[in-house]
GROMACS .gro file of C-alpha atoms in nm:
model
  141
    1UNK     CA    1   2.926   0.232  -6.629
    2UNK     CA    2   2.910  -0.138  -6.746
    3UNK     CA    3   3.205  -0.274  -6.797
    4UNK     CA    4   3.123  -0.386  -7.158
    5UNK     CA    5   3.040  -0.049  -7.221
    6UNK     CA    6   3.400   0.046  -7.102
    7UNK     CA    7   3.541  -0.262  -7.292
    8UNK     CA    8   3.382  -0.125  -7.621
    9UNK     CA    9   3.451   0.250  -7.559
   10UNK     CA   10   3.836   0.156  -7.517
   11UNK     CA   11   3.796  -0.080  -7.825
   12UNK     CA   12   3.927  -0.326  -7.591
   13UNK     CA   13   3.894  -0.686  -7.801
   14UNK     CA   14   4.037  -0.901  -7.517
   15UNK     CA   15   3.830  -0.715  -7.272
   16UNK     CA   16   3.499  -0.780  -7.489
   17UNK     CA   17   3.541  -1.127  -7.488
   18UNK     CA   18   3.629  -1.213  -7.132
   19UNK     CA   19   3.259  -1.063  -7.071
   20UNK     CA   20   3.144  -1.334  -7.258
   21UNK     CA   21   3.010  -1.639  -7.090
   22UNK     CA   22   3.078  -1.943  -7.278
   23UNK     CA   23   2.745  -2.046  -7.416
   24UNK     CA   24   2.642  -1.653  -7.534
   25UNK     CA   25   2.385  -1.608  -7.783
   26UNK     CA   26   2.393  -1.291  -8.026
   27UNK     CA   27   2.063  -1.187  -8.142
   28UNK     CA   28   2.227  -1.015  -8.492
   29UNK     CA   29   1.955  -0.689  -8.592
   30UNK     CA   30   1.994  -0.835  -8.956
   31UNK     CA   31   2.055  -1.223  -8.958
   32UNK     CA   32   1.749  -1.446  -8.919
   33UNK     CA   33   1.879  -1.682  -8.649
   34UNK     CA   34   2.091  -1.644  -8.349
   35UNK     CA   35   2.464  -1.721  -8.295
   36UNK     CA   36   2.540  -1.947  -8.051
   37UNK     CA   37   2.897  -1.970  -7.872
   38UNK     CA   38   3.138  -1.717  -7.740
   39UNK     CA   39   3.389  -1.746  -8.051
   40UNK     CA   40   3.142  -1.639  -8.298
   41UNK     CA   41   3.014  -1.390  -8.074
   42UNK     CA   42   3.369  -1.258  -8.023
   43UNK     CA   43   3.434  -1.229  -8.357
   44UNK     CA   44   3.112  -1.083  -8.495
   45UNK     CA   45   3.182  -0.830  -8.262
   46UNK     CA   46   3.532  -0.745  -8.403
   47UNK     CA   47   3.384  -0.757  -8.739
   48UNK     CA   48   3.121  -0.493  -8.591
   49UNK     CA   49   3.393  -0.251  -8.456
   50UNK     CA   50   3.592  -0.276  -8.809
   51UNK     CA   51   3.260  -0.163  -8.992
   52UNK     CA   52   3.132   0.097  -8.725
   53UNK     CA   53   3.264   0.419  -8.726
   54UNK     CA   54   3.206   0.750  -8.450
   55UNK     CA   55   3.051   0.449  -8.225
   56UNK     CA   56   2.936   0.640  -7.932
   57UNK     CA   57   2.689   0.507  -7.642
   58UNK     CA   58   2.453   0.782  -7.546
   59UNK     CA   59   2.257   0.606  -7.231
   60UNK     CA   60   2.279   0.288  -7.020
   61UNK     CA   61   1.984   0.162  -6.877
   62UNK     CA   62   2.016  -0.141  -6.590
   63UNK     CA   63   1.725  -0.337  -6.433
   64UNK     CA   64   1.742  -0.360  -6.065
   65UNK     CA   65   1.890  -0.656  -5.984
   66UNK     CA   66   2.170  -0.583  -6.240
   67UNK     CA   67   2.156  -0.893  -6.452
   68UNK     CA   68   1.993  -0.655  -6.732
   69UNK     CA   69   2.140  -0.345  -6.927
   70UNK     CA   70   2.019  -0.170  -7.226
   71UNK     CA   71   2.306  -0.010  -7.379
   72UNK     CA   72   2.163   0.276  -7.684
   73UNK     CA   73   2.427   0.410  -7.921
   74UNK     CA   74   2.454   0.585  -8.217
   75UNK     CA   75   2.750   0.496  -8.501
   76UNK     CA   76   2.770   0.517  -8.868
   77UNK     CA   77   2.785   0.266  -9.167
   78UNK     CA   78   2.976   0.455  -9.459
   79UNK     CA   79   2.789   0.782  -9.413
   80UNK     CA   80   2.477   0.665  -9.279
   81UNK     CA   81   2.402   0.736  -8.905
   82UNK     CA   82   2.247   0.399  -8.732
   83UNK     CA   83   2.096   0.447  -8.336
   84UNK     CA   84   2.072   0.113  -8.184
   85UNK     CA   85   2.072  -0.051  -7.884
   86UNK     CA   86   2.253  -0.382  -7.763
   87UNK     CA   87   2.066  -0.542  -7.443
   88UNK     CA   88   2.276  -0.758  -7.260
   89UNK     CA   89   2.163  -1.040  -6.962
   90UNK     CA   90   2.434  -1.165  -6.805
   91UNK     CA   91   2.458  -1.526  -6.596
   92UNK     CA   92   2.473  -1.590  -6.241
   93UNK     CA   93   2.902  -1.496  -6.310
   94UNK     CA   94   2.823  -1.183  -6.442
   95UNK     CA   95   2.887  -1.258  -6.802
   96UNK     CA   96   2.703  -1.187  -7.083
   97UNK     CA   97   2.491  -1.505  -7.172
   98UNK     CA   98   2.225  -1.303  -7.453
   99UNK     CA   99   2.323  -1.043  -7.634
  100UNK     CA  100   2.093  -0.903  -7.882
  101UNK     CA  101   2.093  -0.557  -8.092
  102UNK     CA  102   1.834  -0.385  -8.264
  103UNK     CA  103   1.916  -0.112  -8.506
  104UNK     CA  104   1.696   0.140  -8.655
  105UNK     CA  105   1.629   0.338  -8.966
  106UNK     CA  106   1.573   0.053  -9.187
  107UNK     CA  107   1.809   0.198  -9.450
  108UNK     CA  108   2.091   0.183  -9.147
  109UNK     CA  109   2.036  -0.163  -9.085
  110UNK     CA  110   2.047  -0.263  -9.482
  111UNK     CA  111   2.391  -0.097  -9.496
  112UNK     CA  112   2.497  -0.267  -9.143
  113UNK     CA  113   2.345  -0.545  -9.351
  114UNK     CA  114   2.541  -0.562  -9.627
  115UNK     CA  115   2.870  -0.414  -9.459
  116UNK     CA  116   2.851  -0.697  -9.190
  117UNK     CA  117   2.812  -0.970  -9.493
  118UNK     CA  118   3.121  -0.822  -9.649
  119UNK     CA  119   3.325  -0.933  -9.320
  120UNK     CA  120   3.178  -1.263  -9.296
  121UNK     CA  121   3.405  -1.435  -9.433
  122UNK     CA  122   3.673  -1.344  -9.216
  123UNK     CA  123   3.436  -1.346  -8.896
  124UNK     CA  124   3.376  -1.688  -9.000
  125UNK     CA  125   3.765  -1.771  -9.017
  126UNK     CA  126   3.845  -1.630  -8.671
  127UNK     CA  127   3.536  -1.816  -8.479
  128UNK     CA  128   3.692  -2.121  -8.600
  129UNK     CA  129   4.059  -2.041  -8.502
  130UNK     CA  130   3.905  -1.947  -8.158
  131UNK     CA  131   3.776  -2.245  -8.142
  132UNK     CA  132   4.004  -2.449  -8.243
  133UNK     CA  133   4.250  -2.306  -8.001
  134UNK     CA  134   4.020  -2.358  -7.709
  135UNK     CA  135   3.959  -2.709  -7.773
  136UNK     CA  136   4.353  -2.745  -7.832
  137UNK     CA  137   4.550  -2.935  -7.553
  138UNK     CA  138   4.663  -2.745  -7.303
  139UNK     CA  139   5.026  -2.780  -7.402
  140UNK     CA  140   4.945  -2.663  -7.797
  141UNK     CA  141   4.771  -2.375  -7.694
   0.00000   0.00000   0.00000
C-alpha cells in the first residue's frame, strides 16, 4: 500500500502533507489550471476530505520503477457517488511532485465542482497561513 493511500485512509492531514514535495503541482478534475506549491496543495486536499464522504480506494496501480501510482476510488458529493482516480509521480525523494485527479460522471464532478468552490475561500486562507509560516524566521515559527 502507498503510503499516501494510508495517509488518506487514516485521514491523516500531517501525514498527507509530509508526502508532498515542495514544488507539487495538483492537476484539480474541475479547475482550468494547475496549482502550484505544497501549501495550496495541502490545503485543497483538506478542503477535499471535508467535502468527500464514504471515501474509499478500491485499487492501486504502480509502474515498475515505483515513481508512478494510480490510486482509483469511489466517494460521494451530497448523495451523488463520484469514482475517480488521483495519479501521483513522485521525485527522486519519494514525494509527490504531480498530483492530478480525474473524476467521472460528469454530474459528480459538477457537484465536486461546486462543493469544492464553496470551500475556497477557506482553502485559500490556510495556503496562505502555510505559507506564511514557512517563510517565517525560524524563531517565529
Amino acid at each position: 500500500m502507498h503510503p499516501f493511500r494510508a495517509a488518506v485512509e487514516n485521514r491523516d492531514h500531517a501525514a498527507i502533507e509530509a508526502l508532498l514535495a515542495e514544488d507539487v503541482v495538483f492537476t484539480s478534475p474541475v479547475a482550468f489550471r494547475p496549482y502550484p506549491g505544497k501549501a495550496i496543495t495541502a490545503a485543497i486536499l483538506r478542503g477535499v476530505m471535508r467535502v468527500f464522504t464514504d471515501f474509499t480506494y478500491v485499487r492501486e496501480i504502480g509502474s515498475g520503477d515505483g515513481r508512478d501510482h494510480a490510486l482509483v476510488f469511489t466517494a460521494k458529493v451530497g448523495d451523488m457517488e463520484i469514482n475517480g482516480c488521483d495519479f501521483l509521480h513522485l521525485d527522486e525523494e519519494g514525494r509527490i511532485d504531480d498530483f492530478m485527479v480525474m473524476v467521472r460522471p460528469l454530474s459528480a464532478a459538477q457537484a465536486l465542482s461546486a462543493a469544492m468552490g464553496a470551500q475556497f475561500d477557506r482553502i485559500k486562507e490556510e495556503a496562505f497561513a502555510a505559507s506564511a509560516a514557512s517563510t517565517a524566521p525560524e524563531g517565529e515559527r
